[in-house]
Short mmCIF file of C-alpha atoms in Angstrom, two decimals:
data_model
loop_
_atom_site.label_atom_id
_atom_site.label_comp_id
_atom_site.label_asym_id
_atom_site.label_seq_id
_atom_site.Cartn_x
_atom_site.Cartn_y
_atom_site.Cartn_z
CA MET A 1 25.19 -4.59 -8.82
CA LYS A 2 25.57 -8.24 -7.90
CA LEU A 3 22.44 -9.98 -6.66
CA LYS A 4 22.35 -12.93 -4.29
CA ILE A 5 18.81 -14.32 -4.24
CA LYS A 6 18.31 -16.70 -1.34
CA LYS A 7 15.45 -18.40 0.51
CA THR A 8 16.84 -21.39 2.43
CA VAL A 9 19.02 -22.07 -0.64
CA GLU A 10 20.46 -19.75 -3.25
CA ILE A 11 17.91 -19.28 -6.03
CA THR A 12 19.31 -19.39 -9.55
CA SER A 13 16.32 -20.58 -11.59
CA ILE A 14 12.57 -20.16 -11.97
CA ASP A 15 12.02 -23.70 -10.67
CA LEU A 16 14.02 -23.03 -7.50
CA TRP A 17 12.14 -19.76 -6.94
CA LYS A 18 8.79 -21.53 -7.28
CA HIS A 19 9.84 -24.35 -4.95
CA TYR A 20 11.46 -22.34 -2.16
CA ALA A 21 9.61 -19.00 -2.42
CA PRO A 22 6.14 -19.59 -3.89
CA PRO A 23 3.55 -16.80 -3.64
CA MET A 24 1.14 -16.96 -0.71
CA ASP A 25 -1.74 -18.10 -2.94
CA GLY A 26 0.38 -20.78 -4.60
CA GLU A 27 -0.54 -22.01 -8.04
CA THR A 28 -3.30 -19.42 -8.54
CA GLN A 29 -0.64 -16.67 -8.68
CA TRP A 30 2.22 -18.62 -10.24
CA LYS A 31 1.32 -18.20 -13.90
CA ASP A 32 3.02 -16.73 -16.91
CA GLY A 33 2.06 -13.07 -17.21
CA ARG A 34 1.12 -12.68 -13.53
CA SER A 35 3.08 -10.72 -10.98
CA ALA A 36 4.77 -13.52 -9.02
CA MET A 37 6.30 -15.28 -11.99
CA SER A 38 7.04 -11.98 -13.75
CA LEU A 39 9.07 -10.82 -10.75
CA ALA A 40 11.06 -14.05 -10.72
CA GLN A 41 11.76 -13.77 -14.45
CA PHE A 42 12.81 -10.16 -14.00
CA MET A 43 15.17 -10.76 -11.10
CA LEU A 44 16.87 -13.75 -12.75
CA ASP A 45 17.56 -11.91 -16.03
CA LYS A 46 20.88 -10.03 -15.93
CA ASN A 47 19.81 -7.69 -18.73
CA GLN A 48 16.55 -6.84 -16.95
CA ILE A 49 18.36 -6.16 -13.68
CA LYS A 50 20.14 -3.24 -15.35
CA LYS A 51 16.78 -1.44 -15.20
CA LEU A 52 16.63 -1.90 -11.43
CA GLU A 53 20.25 -0.85 -11.03
CA ALA A 54 19.49 2.31 -13.01
CA LYS A 55 16.53 3.00 -10.72
CA PHE A 56 18.63 2.64 -7.59
CA SER A 57 21.43 4.76 -9.05
CA SER A 58 18.96 7.53 -9.93
CA LEU A 59 18.02 7.65 -6.23
CA GLY A 60 21.66 7.98 -5.18
CA TYR A 61 21.92 4.48 -3.70
CA ASN A 62 25.24 2.67 -3.49
CA VAL A 63 24.85 -0.24 -5.92
CA ARG A 64 28.41 -1.50 -5.65
CA GLY A 65 28.93 -4.92 -4.17
CA GLU A 66 26.44 -7.64 -3.29
CA VAL A 67 22.74 -7.03 -2.74
CA LEU A 68 20.98 -9.74 -0.72
CA CYS A 69 17.51 -10.54 -2.08
CA THR A 70 14.87 -12.57 -0.22
CA PRO A 71 11.64 -13.48 -2.04
CA GLU A 72 8.49 -13.66 0.09
CA ALA A 73 10.31 -12.11 3.06
CA ASN A 74 8.20 -11.49 6.15
CA THR A 75 8.63 -8.45 8.39
CA PRO A 76 7.00 -8.60 11.85
CA LEU A 77 4.47 -5.84 12.46
CA PRO A 78 2.97 -4.63 15.77
CA GLY A 79 0.52 -7.08 17.34
CA LYS A 80 0.10 -10.80 16.85
CA GLY A 81 -0.20 -12.61 13.54
CA ASN A 82 1.48 -12.51 10.16
CA GLY A 83 3.49 -9.40 9.35
CA ARG A 84 4.24 -7.66 6.06
CA ASN A 85 4.97 -10.18 3.30
CA HIS A 86 7.27 -8.49 0.77
CA ASP A 87 7.24 -9.92 -2.73
CA LEU A 88 10.97 -9.30 -2.53
CA LEU A 89 13.21 -7.72 0.10
CA MET A 90 16.56 -6.32 -1.06
CA ILE A 91 19.36 -5.25 1.29
CA GLY A 92 22.24 -3.24 -0.19
CA ASN A 93 25.16 -1.22 1.16
CA ASP A 94 23.16 1.77 2.33
CA PHE A 95 19.56 0.88 1.54
CA VAL A 96 16.70 -1.56 1.96
CA ALA A 97 14.13 -1.99 -0.81
CA GLY A 98 10.76 -3.63 -0.34
CA ILE A 99 9.31 -4.68 -3.69
CA GLU A 100 5.60 -4.98 -4.46
CA SER A 101 5.04 -6.71 -7.80
CA LYS A 102 1.92 -6.01 -9.87
CA VAL A 103 0.34 -6.68 -13.24
CA THR A 104 -3.34 -5.88 -12.77
CA GLU A 105 -3.77 -7.03 -9.17
CA PRO A 106 -5.31 -4.36 -6.89
CA PHE A 107 -3.69 -3.02 -3.71
CA GLY A 108 -6.12 -4.95 -1.52
CA ASN A 109 -8.67 -3.47 0.87
CA THR A 110 -8.86 0.11 2.01
CA ILE A 111 -7.66 0.89 5.52
CA GLY A 112 -11.27 1.69 6.40
CA LYS A 113 -12.45 -1.76 5.38
CA GLU A 114 -9.66 -3.38 7.37
CA VAL A 115 -10.64 -1.28 10.40
CA SER A 116 -14.33 -2.20 10.04
CA LYS A 117 -13.62 -5.91 10.52
CA ALA A 118 -10.58 -5.61 12.77
CA SER A 119 -10.07 -7.47 16.03
CA ALA A 120 -8.60 -5.55 18.96
CA ASN A 121 -5.17 -6.89 17.94
CA LYS A 122 -5.62 -5.81 14.30
CA GLN A 123 -6.92 -2.40 15.39
CA LEU A 124 -3.79 -1.92 17.49
CA ARG A 125 -1.66 -2.82 14.48
CA ILE A 126 -3.43 -0.40 12.14
CA ASP A 127 -3.36 2.43 14.69
CA THR A 128 0.39 1.89 15.22
CA LEU A 129 1.24 1.73 11.52
CA VAL A 130 -0.72 4.90 10.79
CA LYS A 131 0.97 6.69 13.66
CA GLU A 132 4.43 5.55 12.56
CA LEU A 133 4.01 6.57 8.92
CA PHE A 134 1.66 9.56 9.01
CA ASN A 135 2.26 10.76 12.60
CA CYS A 136 -1.48 11.14 13.20
CA GLU A 137 -4.60 9.23 14.14
CA ILE A 138 -6.86 7.42 11.66
CA SER A 139 -9.13 9.85 9.81
CA GLU A 140 -11.68 9.54 7.01
CA ASP A 141 -9.01 10.49 4.47
CA ILE A 142 -6.66 7.80 5.75
CA GLU A 143 -9.46 5.21 5.68
CA ASP A 144 -9.71 5.66 1.90
CA LEU A 145 -6.04 4.68 1.41
CA ARG A 146 -4.97 1.12 0.61
CA TYR A 147 -3.83 -1.05 3.49
CA GLN A 148 -1.29 -2.92 1.36
CA LEU A 149 0.52 0.33 0.60
CA LEU A 150 0.59 1.17 4.31
CA THR A 151 2.05 -2.19 5.35
CA GLY A 152 4.48 -2.15 2.43
CA ALA A 153 5.90 1.25 3.30
CA VAL A 154 6.12 0.68 7.05
CA GLY A 155 7.43 -2.86 6.64
CA THR A 156 10.24 -1.53 4.47
CA LEU A 157 10.99 1.18 7.05
CA PHE A 158 11.19 -1.42 9.81
CA GLU A 159 13.63 -3.48 7.74
CA ALA A 160 15.85 -0.43 7.20
CA ILE A 161 15.93 0.13 10.96
CA ARG A 162 16.56 -3.55 11.70
CA ASN A 163 19.42 -3.69 9.17
CA ASN A 164 20.89 -0.33 10.23
CA LYS A 165 20.41 1.30 6.81
CA CYS A 166 19.78 5.00 6.29
CA LYS A 167 17.61 4.68 3.16
CA ALA A 168 14.41 2.72 2.53
CA LEU A 169 12.65 2.27 -0.81
CA PHE A 170 9.13 0.96 -1.16
CA LEU A 171 8.98 0.17 -4.86
CA VAL A 172 5.98 -0.95 -6.87
CA ILE A 173 7.05 -2.72 -10.07
CA VAL A 174 4.28 -2.97 -12.68
CA PHE A 175 4.87 -5.56 -15.41
CA THR A 176 3.14 -4.34 -18.56
CA ASP A 177 3.45 -7.17 -21.10
CA SER A 178 0.18 -8.92 -20.21
CA ILE A 179 -1.93 -5.79 -19.71
CA THR A 180 -4.84 -5.59 -22.17
CA ALA A 181 -7.43 -2.96 -23.01
CA ALA A 182 -9.85 -4.76 -20.69
CA ASP A 183 -7.44 -4.14 -17.81
CA GLU A 184 -7.34 -0.37 -18.23
CA LYS A 185 -9.98 0.33 -15.56
CA GLN A 186 -8.09 -1.62 -12.89
CA ILE A 187 -4.76 -0.12 -13.95
CA SER A 188 -6.27 3.36 -13.68
CA LYS A 189 -7.61 2.50 -10.21
CA ASN A 190 -4.20 1.23 -9.09
CA ASN A 191 -2.54 4.39 -10.38
CA GLN A 192 -5.03 6.55 -8.49
CA ASP A 193 -4.61 4.54 -5.28
CA PHE A 194 -0.84 4.92 -5.53
CA ALA A 195 -1.13 8.66 -6.24
CA ASP A 196 -3.53 9.20 -3.31
CA PHE A 197 -1.16 7.39 -0.94
CA CYS A 198 1.80 9.48 -2.08
CA LYS A 199 -0.14 12.75 -1.83
CA PHE A 200 -1.22 11.99 1.74
CA LEU A 201 2.47 11.61 2.60
CA GLY A 202 3.09 15.05 1.13
CA LEU A 203 4.81 13.64 -1.96
CA LYS A 204 4.14 14.06 -5.66
CA GLU A 205 1.62 11.69 -7.24
CA CYS A 206 4.53 9.69 -8.70
CA GLY A 207 6.22 9.41 -5.30
CA GLY A 208 9.24 10.97 -3.65
CA THR A 209 11.32 10.95 -0.48
CA LYS A 210 10.69 12.12 3.07
CA LYS A 211 12.27 11.53 6.45
CA VAL A 212 10.31 9.03 8.56
CA LEU A 213 11.65 7.48 11.79
CA ASN A 214 15.04 9.04 10.91
CA ILE A 215 15.12 7.07 7.64
CA ASP A 216 15.01 8.57 4.15
CA LEU A 217 11.88 6.79 2.92
CA THR A 218 11.27 6.79 -0.82
CA ILE A 219 7.98 5.71 -2.37
CA SER A 220 8.26 4.98 -6.08
CA LYS A 221 6.88 2.99 -8.98
CA MET A 222 8.36 1.72 -12.22
CA GLU A 223 6.83 0.05 -15.26
CA VAL A 224 8.73 -2.82 -16.81
CA SER A 225 8.35 -4.79 -20.02
CA LEU A 226 10.14 -8.10 -19.97
CA ASN A 227 10.20 -7.94 -23.77
CA GLU A 228 12.03 -4.61 -23.95
CA ASN A 229 15.40 -3.31 -22.87
CA ASN A 230 14.14 -0.09 -21.30
CA ALA A 231 11.86 0.85 -18.44
CA SER A 232 9.85 3.83 -17.27
CA LEU A 233 11.45 5.02 -14.02
#
């Protein structure tokens, strides 16, 4: 798998990544051991990328040839305003992958909390995303799910449609090197939020694949240590 990482210019170093594709919160997120910098380090390390290639291969994706990677890629969503901001968007031969990078950061607000403070435009967006992904109206069970997981999954689906790909992967990559005992409560909460989202889609707690909008949508998670040569797929 050959990666081409580009945002205005081709990105070949940590400094170029920081300059051309900084995280939305800037310097507060760009720190050693946090998700934004960890993702950049991961994607620029040829040995680490073998873990991602193994993940894609295990899902039956065609990893031959060039894969275009765009950090901080934005996908328009229904309604006005900013769309889904992928930590990284990857476009391969037959797939699109939307990457959400985590260390201990939570998955944001619940859908219910977003609804409670939503403008008419935001309400339209949430209603549409829920309908597209779950094929139903907003319910109490849906309100308990995390909005970031909803936008991540649907944003990845939309990119697969836009790029005429038959497979879409919404992948959460958890970098484990900086996780401490004090972080265990938040990590457990993130794991439960991910499991609840998958279960509502009719998948196993660890994820899986289902047909949505005529696309094979896969929801998955992998844990990565930048100090080791293996990963939990």
